[in-house]
Coordinates of C-alpha atoms in Angstrom, one line a residue:
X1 CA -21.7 24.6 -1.3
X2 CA -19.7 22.2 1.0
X3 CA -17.5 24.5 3.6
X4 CA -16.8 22.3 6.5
X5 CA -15.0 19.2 6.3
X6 CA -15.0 16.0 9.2
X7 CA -12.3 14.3 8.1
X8 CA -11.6 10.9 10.5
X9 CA -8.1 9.8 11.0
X10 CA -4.6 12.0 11.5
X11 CA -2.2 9.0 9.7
X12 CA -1.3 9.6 6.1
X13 CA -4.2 10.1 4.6
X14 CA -5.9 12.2 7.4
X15 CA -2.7 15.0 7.1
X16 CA -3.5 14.7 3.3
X17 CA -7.3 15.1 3.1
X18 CA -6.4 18.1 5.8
X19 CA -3.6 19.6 3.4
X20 CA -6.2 19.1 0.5
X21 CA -9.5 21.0 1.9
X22 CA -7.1 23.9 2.8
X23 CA -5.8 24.2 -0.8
X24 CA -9.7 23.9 -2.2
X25 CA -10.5 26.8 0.5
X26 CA -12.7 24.4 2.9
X27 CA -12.6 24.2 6.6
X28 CA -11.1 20.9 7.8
X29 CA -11.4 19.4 11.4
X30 CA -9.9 16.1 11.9
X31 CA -10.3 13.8 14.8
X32 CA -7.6 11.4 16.3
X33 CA -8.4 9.5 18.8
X34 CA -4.4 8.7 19.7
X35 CA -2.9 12.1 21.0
X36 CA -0.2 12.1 17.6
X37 CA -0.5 12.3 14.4
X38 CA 0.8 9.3 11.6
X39 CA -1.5 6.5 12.4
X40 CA -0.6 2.9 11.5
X41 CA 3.6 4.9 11.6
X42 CA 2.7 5.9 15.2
X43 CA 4.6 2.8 16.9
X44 CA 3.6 1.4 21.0
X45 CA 4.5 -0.9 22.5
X46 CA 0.8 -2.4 23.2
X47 CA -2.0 -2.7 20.9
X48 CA -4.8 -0.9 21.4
X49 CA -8.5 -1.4 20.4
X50 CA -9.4 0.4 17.5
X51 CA -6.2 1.5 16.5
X52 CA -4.2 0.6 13.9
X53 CA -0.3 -1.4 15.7
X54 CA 2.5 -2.4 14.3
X55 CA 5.7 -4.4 15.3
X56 CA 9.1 -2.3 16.5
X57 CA 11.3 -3.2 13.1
X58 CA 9.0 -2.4 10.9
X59 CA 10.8 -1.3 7.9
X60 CA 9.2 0.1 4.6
X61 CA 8.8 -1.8 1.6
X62 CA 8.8 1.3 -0.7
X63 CA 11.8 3.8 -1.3
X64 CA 11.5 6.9 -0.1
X65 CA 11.3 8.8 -3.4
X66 CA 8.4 6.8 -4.5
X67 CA 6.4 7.3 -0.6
X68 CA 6.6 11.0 0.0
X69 CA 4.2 13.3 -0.5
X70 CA 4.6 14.7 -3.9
X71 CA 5.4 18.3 -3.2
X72 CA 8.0 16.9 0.2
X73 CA 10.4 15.3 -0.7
X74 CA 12.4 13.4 2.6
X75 CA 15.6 14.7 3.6
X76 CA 18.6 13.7 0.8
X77 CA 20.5 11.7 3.3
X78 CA 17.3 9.5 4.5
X79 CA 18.4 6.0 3.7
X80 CA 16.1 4.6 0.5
X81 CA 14.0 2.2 2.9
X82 CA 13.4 3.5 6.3
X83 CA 12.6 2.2 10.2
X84 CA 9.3 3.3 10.7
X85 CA 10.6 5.8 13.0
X86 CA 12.4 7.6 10.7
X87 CA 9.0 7.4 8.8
X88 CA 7.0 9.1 11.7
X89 CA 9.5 11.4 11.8
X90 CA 8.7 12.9 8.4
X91 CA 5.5 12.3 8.6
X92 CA 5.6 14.8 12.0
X93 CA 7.9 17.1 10.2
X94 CA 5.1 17.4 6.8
X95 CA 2.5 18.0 9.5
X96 CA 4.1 20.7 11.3
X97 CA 5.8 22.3 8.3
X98 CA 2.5 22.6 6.6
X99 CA 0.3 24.3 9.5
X100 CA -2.0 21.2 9.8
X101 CA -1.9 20.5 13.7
X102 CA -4.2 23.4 13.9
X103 CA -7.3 21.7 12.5
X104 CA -6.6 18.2 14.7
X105 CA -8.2 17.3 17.7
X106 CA -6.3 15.0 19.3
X107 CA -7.7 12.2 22.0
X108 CA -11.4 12.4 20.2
X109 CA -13.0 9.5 18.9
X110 CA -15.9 9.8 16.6
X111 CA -19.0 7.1 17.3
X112 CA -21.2 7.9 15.4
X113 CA -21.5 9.8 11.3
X114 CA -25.4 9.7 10.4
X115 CA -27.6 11.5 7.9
X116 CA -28.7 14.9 9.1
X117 CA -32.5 14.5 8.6
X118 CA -32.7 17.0 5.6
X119 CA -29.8 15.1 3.8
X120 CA -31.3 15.3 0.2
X121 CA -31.3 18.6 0.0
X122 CA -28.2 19.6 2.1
X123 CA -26.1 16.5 2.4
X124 CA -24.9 16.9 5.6
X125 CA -24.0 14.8 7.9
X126 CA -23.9 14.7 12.1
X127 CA -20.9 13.7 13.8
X128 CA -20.6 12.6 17.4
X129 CA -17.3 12.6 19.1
X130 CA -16.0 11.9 22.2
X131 CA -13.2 13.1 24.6
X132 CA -12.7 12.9 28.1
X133 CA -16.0 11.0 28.7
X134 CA -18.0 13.8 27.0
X135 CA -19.6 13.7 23.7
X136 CA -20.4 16.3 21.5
X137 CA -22.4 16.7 18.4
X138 CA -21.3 18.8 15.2
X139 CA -23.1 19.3 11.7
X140 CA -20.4 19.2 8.5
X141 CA -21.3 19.5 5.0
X142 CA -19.3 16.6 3.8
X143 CA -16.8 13.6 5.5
X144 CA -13.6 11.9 4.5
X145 CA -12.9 8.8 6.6
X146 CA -9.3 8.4 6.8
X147 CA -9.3 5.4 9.5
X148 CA -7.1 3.1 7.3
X149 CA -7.4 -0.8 6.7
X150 CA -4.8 -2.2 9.3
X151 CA -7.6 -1.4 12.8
X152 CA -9.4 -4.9 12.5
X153 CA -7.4 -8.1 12.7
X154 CA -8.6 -11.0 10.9
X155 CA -8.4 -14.2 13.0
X156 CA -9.9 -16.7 10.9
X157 CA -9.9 -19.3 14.2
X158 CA -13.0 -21.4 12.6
X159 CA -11.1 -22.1 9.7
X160 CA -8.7 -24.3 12.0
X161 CA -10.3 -27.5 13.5
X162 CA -8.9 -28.3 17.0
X163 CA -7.8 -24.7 18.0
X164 CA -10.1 -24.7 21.0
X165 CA -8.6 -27.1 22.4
X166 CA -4.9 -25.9 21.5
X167 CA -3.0 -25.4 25.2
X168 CA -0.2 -23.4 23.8
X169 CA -0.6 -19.5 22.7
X170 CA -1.5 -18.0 19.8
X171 CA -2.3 -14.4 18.8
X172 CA -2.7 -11.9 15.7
X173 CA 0.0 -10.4 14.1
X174 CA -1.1 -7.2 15.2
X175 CA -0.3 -8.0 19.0
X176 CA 3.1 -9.0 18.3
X177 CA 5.8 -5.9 18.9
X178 CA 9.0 -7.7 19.1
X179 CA 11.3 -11.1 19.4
X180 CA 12.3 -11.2 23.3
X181 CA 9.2 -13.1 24.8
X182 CA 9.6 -15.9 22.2
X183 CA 13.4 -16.9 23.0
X184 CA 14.0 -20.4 22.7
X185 CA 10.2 -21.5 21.6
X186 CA 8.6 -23.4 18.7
X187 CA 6.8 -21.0 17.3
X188 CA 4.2 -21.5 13.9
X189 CA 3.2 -18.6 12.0
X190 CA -0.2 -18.9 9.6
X191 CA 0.1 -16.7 6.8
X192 CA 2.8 -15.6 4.1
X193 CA 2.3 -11.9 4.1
X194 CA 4.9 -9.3 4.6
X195 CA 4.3 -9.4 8.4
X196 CA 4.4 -13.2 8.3
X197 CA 7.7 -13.0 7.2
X198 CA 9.1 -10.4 9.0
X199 CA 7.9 -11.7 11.8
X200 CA 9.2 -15.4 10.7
X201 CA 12.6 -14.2 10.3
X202 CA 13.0 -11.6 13.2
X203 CA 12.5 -14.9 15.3
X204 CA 14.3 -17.5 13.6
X205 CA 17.1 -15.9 15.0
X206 CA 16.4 -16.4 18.9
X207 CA 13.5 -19.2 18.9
X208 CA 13.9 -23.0 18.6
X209 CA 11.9 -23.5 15.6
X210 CA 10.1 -21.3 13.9
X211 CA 7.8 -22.5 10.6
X212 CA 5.5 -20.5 8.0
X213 CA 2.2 -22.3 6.8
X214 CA 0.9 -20.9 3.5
X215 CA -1.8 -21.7 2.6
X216 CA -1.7 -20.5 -1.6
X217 CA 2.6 -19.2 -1.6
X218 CA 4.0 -15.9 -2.5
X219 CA 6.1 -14.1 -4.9
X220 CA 9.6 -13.1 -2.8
X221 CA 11.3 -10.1 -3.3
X222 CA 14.0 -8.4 -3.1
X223 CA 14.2 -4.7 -2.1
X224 CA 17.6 -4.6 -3.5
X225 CA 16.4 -5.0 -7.3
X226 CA 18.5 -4.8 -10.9
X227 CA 22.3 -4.0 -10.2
X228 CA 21.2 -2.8 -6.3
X229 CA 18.7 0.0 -7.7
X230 CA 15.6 0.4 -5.3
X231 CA 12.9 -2.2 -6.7
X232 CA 9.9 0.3 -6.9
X233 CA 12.3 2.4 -8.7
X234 CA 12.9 0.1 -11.1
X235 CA 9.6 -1.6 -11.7
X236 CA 7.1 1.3 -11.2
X237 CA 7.7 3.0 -14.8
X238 CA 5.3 4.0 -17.4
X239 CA 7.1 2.6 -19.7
X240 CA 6.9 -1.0 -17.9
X241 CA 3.3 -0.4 -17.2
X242 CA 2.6 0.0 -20.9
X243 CA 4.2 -3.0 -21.6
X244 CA 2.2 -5.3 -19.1
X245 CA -0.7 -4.0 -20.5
X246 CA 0.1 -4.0 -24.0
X247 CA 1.7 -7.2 -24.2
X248 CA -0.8 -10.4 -25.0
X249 CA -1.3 -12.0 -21.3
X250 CA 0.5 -15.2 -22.1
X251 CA 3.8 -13.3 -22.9
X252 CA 3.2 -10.9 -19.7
X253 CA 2.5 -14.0 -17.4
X254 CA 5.6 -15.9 -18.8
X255 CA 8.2 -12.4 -18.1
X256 CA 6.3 -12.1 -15.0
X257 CA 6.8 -15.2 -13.4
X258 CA 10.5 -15.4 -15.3
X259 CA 11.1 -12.0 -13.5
X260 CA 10.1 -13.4 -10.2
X261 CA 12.2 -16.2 -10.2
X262 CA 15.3 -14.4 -11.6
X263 CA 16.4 -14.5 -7.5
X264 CA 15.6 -17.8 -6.6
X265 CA 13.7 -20.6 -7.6
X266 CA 10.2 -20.4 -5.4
X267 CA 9.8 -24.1 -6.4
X268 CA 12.4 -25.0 -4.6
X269 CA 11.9 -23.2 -1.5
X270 CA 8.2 -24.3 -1.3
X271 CA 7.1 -20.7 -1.5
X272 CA 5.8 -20.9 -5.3
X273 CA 1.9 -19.6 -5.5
X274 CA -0.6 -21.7 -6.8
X275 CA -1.6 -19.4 -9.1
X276 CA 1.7 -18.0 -10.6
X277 CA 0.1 -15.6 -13.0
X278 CA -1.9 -13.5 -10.4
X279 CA -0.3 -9.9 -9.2
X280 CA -0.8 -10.2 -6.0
X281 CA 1.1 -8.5 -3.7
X282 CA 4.8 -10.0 -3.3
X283 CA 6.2 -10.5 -0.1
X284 CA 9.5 -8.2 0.2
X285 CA 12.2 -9.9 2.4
X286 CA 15.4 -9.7 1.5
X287 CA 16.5 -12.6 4.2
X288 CA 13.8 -15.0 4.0
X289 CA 15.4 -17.1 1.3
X290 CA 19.0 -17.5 3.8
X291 CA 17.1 -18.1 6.7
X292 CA 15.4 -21.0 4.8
X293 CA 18.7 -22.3 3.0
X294 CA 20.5 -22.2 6.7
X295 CA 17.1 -24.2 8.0
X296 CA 16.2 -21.9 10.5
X297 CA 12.5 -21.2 9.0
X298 CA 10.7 -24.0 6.9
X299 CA 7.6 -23.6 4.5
X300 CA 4.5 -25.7 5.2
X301 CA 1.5 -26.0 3.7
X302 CA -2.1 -25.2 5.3
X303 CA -2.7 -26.4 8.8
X304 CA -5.3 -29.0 8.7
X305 CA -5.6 -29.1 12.7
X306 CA -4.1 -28.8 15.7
X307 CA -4.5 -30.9 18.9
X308 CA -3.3 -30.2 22.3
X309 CA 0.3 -29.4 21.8
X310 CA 0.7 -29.7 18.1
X311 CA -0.4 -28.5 14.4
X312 CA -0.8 -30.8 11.3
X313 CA -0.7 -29.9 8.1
X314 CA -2.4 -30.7 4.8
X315 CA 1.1 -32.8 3.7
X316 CA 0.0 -34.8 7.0
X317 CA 3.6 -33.7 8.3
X318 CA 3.1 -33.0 12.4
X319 CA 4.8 -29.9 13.8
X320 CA 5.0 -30.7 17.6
X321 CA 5.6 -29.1 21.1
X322 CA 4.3 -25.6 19.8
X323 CA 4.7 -22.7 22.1
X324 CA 2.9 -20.3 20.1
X325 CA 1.1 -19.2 17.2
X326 CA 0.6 -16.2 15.6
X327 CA -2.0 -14.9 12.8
X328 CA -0.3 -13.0 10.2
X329 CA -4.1 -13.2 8.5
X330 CA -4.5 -9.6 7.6
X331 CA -6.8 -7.3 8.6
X332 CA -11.0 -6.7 7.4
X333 CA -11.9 -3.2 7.0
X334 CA -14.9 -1.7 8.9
X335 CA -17.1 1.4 9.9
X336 CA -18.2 0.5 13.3
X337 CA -19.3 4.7 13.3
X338 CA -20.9 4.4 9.9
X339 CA -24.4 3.1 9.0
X340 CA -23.7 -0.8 6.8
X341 CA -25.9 0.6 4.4
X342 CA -23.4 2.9 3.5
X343 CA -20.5 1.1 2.1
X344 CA -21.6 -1.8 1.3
X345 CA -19.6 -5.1 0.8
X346 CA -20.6 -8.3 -1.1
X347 CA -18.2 -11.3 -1.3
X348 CA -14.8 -8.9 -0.3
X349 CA -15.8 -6.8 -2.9
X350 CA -15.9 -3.1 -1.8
X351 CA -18.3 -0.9 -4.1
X352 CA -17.3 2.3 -3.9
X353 CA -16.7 4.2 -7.1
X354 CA -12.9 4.3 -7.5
X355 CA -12.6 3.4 -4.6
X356 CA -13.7 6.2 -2.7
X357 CA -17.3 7.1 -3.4
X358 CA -20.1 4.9 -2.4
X359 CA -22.1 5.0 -5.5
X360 CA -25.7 5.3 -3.9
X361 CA -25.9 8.4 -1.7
X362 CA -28.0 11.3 -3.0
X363 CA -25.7 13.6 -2.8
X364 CA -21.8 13.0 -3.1
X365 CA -20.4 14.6 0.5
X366 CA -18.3 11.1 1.8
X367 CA -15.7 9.7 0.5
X368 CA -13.4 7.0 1.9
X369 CA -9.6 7.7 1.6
X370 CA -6.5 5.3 1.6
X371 CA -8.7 1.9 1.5
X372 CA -7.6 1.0 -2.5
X373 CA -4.1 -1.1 -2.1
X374 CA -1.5 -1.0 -5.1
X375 CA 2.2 -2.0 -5.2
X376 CA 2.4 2.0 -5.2
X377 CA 2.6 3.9 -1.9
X378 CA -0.2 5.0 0.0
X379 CA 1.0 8.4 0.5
X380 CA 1.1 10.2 -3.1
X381 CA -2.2 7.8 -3.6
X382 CA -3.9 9.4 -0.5
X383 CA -2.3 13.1 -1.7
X384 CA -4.4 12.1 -5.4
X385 CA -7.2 11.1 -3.6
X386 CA -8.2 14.0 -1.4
X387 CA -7.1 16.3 -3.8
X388 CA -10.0 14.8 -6.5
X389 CA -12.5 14.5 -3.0
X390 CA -12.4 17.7 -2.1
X391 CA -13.1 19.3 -5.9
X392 CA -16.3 16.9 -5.7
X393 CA -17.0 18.7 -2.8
X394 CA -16.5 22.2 -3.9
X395 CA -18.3 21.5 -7.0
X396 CA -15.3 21.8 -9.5
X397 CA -15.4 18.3 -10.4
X398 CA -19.2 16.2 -10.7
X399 CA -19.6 12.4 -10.4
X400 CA -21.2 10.5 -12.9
X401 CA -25.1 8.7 -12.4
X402 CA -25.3 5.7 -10.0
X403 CA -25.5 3.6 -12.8
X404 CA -22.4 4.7 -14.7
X405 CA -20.3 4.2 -11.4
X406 CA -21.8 0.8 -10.8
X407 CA -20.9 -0.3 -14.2
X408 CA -17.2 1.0 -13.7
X409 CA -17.2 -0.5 -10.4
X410 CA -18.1 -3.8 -12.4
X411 CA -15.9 -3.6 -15.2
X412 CA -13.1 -2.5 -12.5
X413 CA -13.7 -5.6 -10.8
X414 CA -13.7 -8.3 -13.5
X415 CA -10.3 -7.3 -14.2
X416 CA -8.7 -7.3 -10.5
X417 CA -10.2 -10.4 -10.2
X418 CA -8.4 -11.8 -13.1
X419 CA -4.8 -9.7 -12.4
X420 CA -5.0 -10.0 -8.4
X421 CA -7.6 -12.5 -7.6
X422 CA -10.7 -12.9 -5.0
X423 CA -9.0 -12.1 -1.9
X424 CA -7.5 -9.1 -3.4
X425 CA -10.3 -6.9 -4.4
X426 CA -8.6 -3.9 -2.8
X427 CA -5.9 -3.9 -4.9
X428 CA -5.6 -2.1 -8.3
X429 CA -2.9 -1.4 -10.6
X430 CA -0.9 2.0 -9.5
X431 CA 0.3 3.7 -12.6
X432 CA -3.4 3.3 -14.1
X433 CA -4.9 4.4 -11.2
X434 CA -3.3 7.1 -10.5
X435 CA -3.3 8.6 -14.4
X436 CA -7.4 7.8 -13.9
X437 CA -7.1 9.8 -11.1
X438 CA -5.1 12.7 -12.4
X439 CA -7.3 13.0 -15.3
X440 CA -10.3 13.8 -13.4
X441 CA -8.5 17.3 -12.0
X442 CA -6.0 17.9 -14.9
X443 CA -3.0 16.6 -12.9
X444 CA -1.8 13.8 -15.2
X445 CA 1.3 13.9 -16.7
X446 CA 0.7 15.3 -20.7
X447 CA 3.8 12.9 -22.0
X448 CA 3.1 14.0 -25.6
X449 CA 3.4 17.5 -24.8
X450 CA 6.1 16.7 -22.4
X451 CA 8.6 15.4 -24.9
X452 CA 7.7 18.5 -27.6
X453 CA 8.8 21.0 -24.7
X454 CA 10.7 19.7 -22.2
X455 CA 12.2 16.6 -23.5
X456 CA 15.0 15.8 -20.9
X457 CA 11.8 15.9 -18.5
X458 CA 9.8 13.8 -20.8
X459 CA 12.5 11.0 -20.7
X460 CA 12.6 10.7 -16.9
X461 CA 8.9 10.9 -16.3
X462 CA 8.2 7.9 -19.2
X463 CA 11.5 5.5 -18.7
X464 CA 12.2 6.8 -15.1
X465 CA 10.3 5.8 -11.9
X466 CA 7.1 7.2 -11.4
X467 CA 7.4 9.2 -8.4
X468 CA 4.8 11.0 -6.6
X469 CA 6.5 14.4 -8.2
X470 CA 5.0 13.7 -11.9
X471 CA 1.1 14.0 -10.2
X472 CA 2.1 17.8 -8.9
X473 CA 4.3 18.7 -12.2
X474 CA 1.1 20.5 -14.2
X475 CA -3.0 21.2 -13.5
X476 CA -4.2 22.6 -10.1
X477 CA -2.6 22.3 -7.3
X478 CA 1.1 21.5 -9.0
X479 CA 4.3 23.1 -7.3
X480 CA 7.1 25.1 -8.8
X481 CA 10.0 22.4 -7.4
X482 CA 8.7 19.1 -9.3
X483 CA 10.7 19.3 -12.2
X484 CA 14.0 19.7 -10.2
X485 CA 12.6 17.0 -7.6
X486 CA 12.2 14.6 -11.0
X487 CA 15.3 15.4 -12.3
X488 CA 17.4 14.9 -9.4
X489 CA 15.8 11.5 -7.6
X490 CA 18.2 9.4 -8.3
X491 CA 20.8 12.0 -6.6
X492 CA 18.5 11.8 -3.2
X493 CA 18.5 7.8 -3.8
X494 CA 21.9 7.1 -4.1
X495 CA 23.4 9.6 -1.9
X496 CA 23.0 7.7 1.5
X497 CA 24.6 4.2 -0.2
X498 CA 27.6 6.4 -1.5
X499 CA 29.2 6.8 2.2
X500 CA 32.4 5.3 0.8
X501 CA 32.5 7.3 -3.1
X502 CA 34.8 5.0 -5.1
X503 CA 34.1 6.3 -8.7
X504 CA 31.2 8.3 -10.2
X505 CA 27.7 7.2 -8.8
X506 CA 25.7 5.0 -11.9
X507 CA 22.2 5.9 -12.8
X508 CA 20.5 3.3 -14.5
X509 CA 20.2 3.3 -18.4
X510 CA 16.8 2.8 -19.3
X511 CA 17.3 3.0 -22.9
X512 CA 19.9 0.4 -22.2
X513 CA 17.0 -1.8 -20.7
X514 CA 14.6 -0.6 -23.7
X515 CA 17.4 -2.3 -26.1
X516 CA 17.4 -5.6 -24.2
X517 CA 13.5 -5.9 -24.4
X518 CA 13.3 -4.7 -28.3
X519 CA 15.5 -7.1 -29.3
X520 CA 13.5 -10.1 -27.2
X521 CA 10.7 -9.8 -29.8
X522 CA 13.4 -9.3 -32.8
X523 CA 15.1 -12.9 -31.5
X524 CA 11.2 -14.2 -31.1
X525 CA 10.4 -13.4 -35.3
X526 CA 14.0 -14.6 -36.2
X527 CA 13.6 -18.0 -34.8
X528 CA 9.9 -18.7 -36.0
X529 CA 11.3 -17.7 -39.5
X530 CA 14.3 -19.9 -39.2
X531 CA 11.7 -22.9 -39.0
X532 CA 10.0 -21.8 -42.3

């Protein structure tokens, strides 16, 4: 019977694997090496080895009823996308609120999680950990590593011919914290993630020149979605999911692409991905597109090489006098405490069951939490995630054979690499996930049942966004306040836009929106029996 629990990491998922062993009646210890909880939310002003860093104006790309944890909601009068201070802030708040500082300590750095030597039978595990120059050895029945994915910059340097010898400066996104150092340079930035582009456009407005090279494109988006409704709000429905995945692929690819290009044209800002029809992640920058109209950041393809002073690119267009350059490459994930054999990776594919389990161990008492990437939040996923982990643990919930997760794992990964593609193996599909999920520990939302007894709930949660609430609304674990928290997000959303009340605030009308996409297959059968 697992009864202690190591878990590694106080951001996000640490606080919720903590939460999680607490509710299943196990003893959680955590271990941060930073001396505050939040992680990757926990902003400084200098990057620090081993630590996840990000940039001052950081903002979030997901509204705040769709990143909370699903039992917390944030304060009514948060605004829909935060500063990631206002995020740490809650984040603090959750942590104190629920009695979970108790169980962290703070300033310790694990170096080392091995098989204890009678593993098979017990499947325990040692932990080493450090603080204040002294280390320490503990036995736990079972681990959750909560270290994140943002730690390890990727700086793909011998993918660039002529870097080396490159006498201007250049550095990884995760060094840069802010626009003052780079007034009035020409600065190149390699990569068209979100931090690419924040980064891009946070300097275009102080620097000389500032360019983008993208090497495949991206999807652009706006936070501001349909009629200035939050976009996760909008596109992270049920109802929407069943339609992408019922739909035949060349009439989801077609509204996919149509629905991406219903801002701008991507053609015509050089931005357009090569391949169109892959759901990637979108970039989410709602200024991008003005800054390139007014010329003050310019697309470019893939840096062929650089010279002494300058970069050239594929187009063989020359960008010289270059004061800096900066990596927005992303990050590779790693273990550094952990044995390889462990988690294993081939070809960026992670195989881990779900991904959380690895598949081979002999008995099922680690589990890796927050590593699988969605266009959902991170927080409800994390909540789903531990809660699932820690009923493995305690026994309530059993895995399947090695076999049957390694053939899920390979199903699982034919399809992302058709929907997302081979640099996105980490990424999955949110709604289905998270039913998949739910299923395992009775938390998934019973919609059938839903719309027999509660119908005005059953609307909301199918047609409405699905917000962390719906994975706490019925099974273990589920709290008393999700139906009112459903029933009254869009009240929390608009209420911070509506500092100037004019008329009545406007929900949307999803059956309004159901109308307009019945009728698209109606016009469809009217037209190919017109030519008959």
């Amino acid at each position: 019977m697992v009864k202690r629990v190591a878990i590694i990491g106080a951001g996000v998922s640490g606080l919720a694997s903590i939460r999680c062993c607490l509710e299943e009646g196990l003893e959680p210890t955590c271990f941060e090496r930073s001396n505050e909880v939040g992680g990757l939310w926990e902003f400084s002003d200098h990057s620090e080895e081993g630590r996840a860093s990000i940039y001052k104006s950081v903002f979030t790309n997901s509204s705040k009823e769709m990143m909370c944890f699903p039992d917390f909601p944030y304060p009514d009068d948060y605004p829909n996308y935060m500063h990631q201070s206002k995020v740490q802030e809650y984040i603090k708040t959750f942590a104190q609120k629920k009695n979970l500082l108790r169980y962290i300590q703070f300033e310790t750095m694990v170096t080392s999680i091995k098989k204890c030597p009678n593993f098979l039978v017990t499947g325990q595990w040692e932990i080493v950990s450090e603080k204040d120059e002294k280390q320490e050895s503990t036995i736990f029945d079972a681990v959750m590593i909560c270290s994140g994915h943002h730690v390890y910059p990727n700086l793909p340097t011998d993918s660039f011919p002529g870097l080396d010898r490159f006498q201007g400066h250049f550095l990884h996104s995760r060094d840069y914290k802010g626009p003052e150092v780079y007034k009035g340079k020409r600065v190149l930035v390699i990569g068209l993630g979100n931090s690419g582009c924040d980064i891009a456009v946070e300097l275009s407005h102080l620097v000389t020149q500032v360019i983008i090279s993208t090497r495949s494109g991206s999807w652009v988006m706006s936070r501001v979605w349909d009629d200035g409704y939050p976009w996760d709000m909008l596109y992270v429905t049920r109802f929407a999911s069943f339609l992408r995945n019922a739909l035949p692929s060349f009439v989801s690819d077609w509204l996919y692409v149509k629905k991406m290009n219903t801002w701008f044209k991507h053609e015509n800002y050089g931005l357009m991905p090569l391949n169109s029809t892959l759901r990637k992640e979108p970039v989410f920058n709602d200024e991008l597109p003005s800054r390139i109209l007014c010329g003050t950041v310019s697309i470019k393809p893939n840096v062929k090489e650089f010279t002494e002073t300058s970069a050239v690119f594929e187009d063989g267009t020359v960008f010289e006098a270059i004061d800096y350059v900066i990596f927005a490459t992303g990050y590779g994930y790693a273990y550094p405490f952990l044995d390889d054999s462990i988690i294993k990776s081939r070809n960026n594919e992670v195989t881990l069951f779900k991904g959380i389990f690895p598949p081979f161990l002999e008995k099922p008492t680690l589990a890796v939490i927050g590593l699988v990437q969605s266009l959902g939040a991170t927080i409800p996923t994390a909540d789903l995630q531990a809660r699932w982990v820690v009923k493995v643990f305690a026994n309530s919930c059993t895995l399947p054979t090695t076999n049957e997760m390694m053939d899920d794992i390979e199903e699982k990964m034919g399809k992302k690499l058709k929907w997302f593609g081979q640099s996105q193996t980490l990424q999955t599909d949110y709604i289905t996930y998270m039913d998949e999920l739910g299923s395992f520990i009775g938390a998934k939302p019973n919609i059938p049942w839903l719309f027999l007894t509660d119908p005005q709930l059953a609307l909301e949660v199918y047609f409405g966004p699905c917000s962390p609430y719906q994975f706490r609304l019925m099974g273990p674990g589920k709290w008393d306040g999700a139906r009112n928290a459903i029933l009254t997000q869009w009240d929390r959303t608009l209420k911070p836009t509506r500092t100037r009340a004019v008329r009545e605030a406007k929900r949307p009308q999803p059956f309004y929106n159901l109308l307009k996409i019945l009728l698209f297959p109606v016009l469809l059968l009217a037209v190919l029996l017109a030519f008959y």
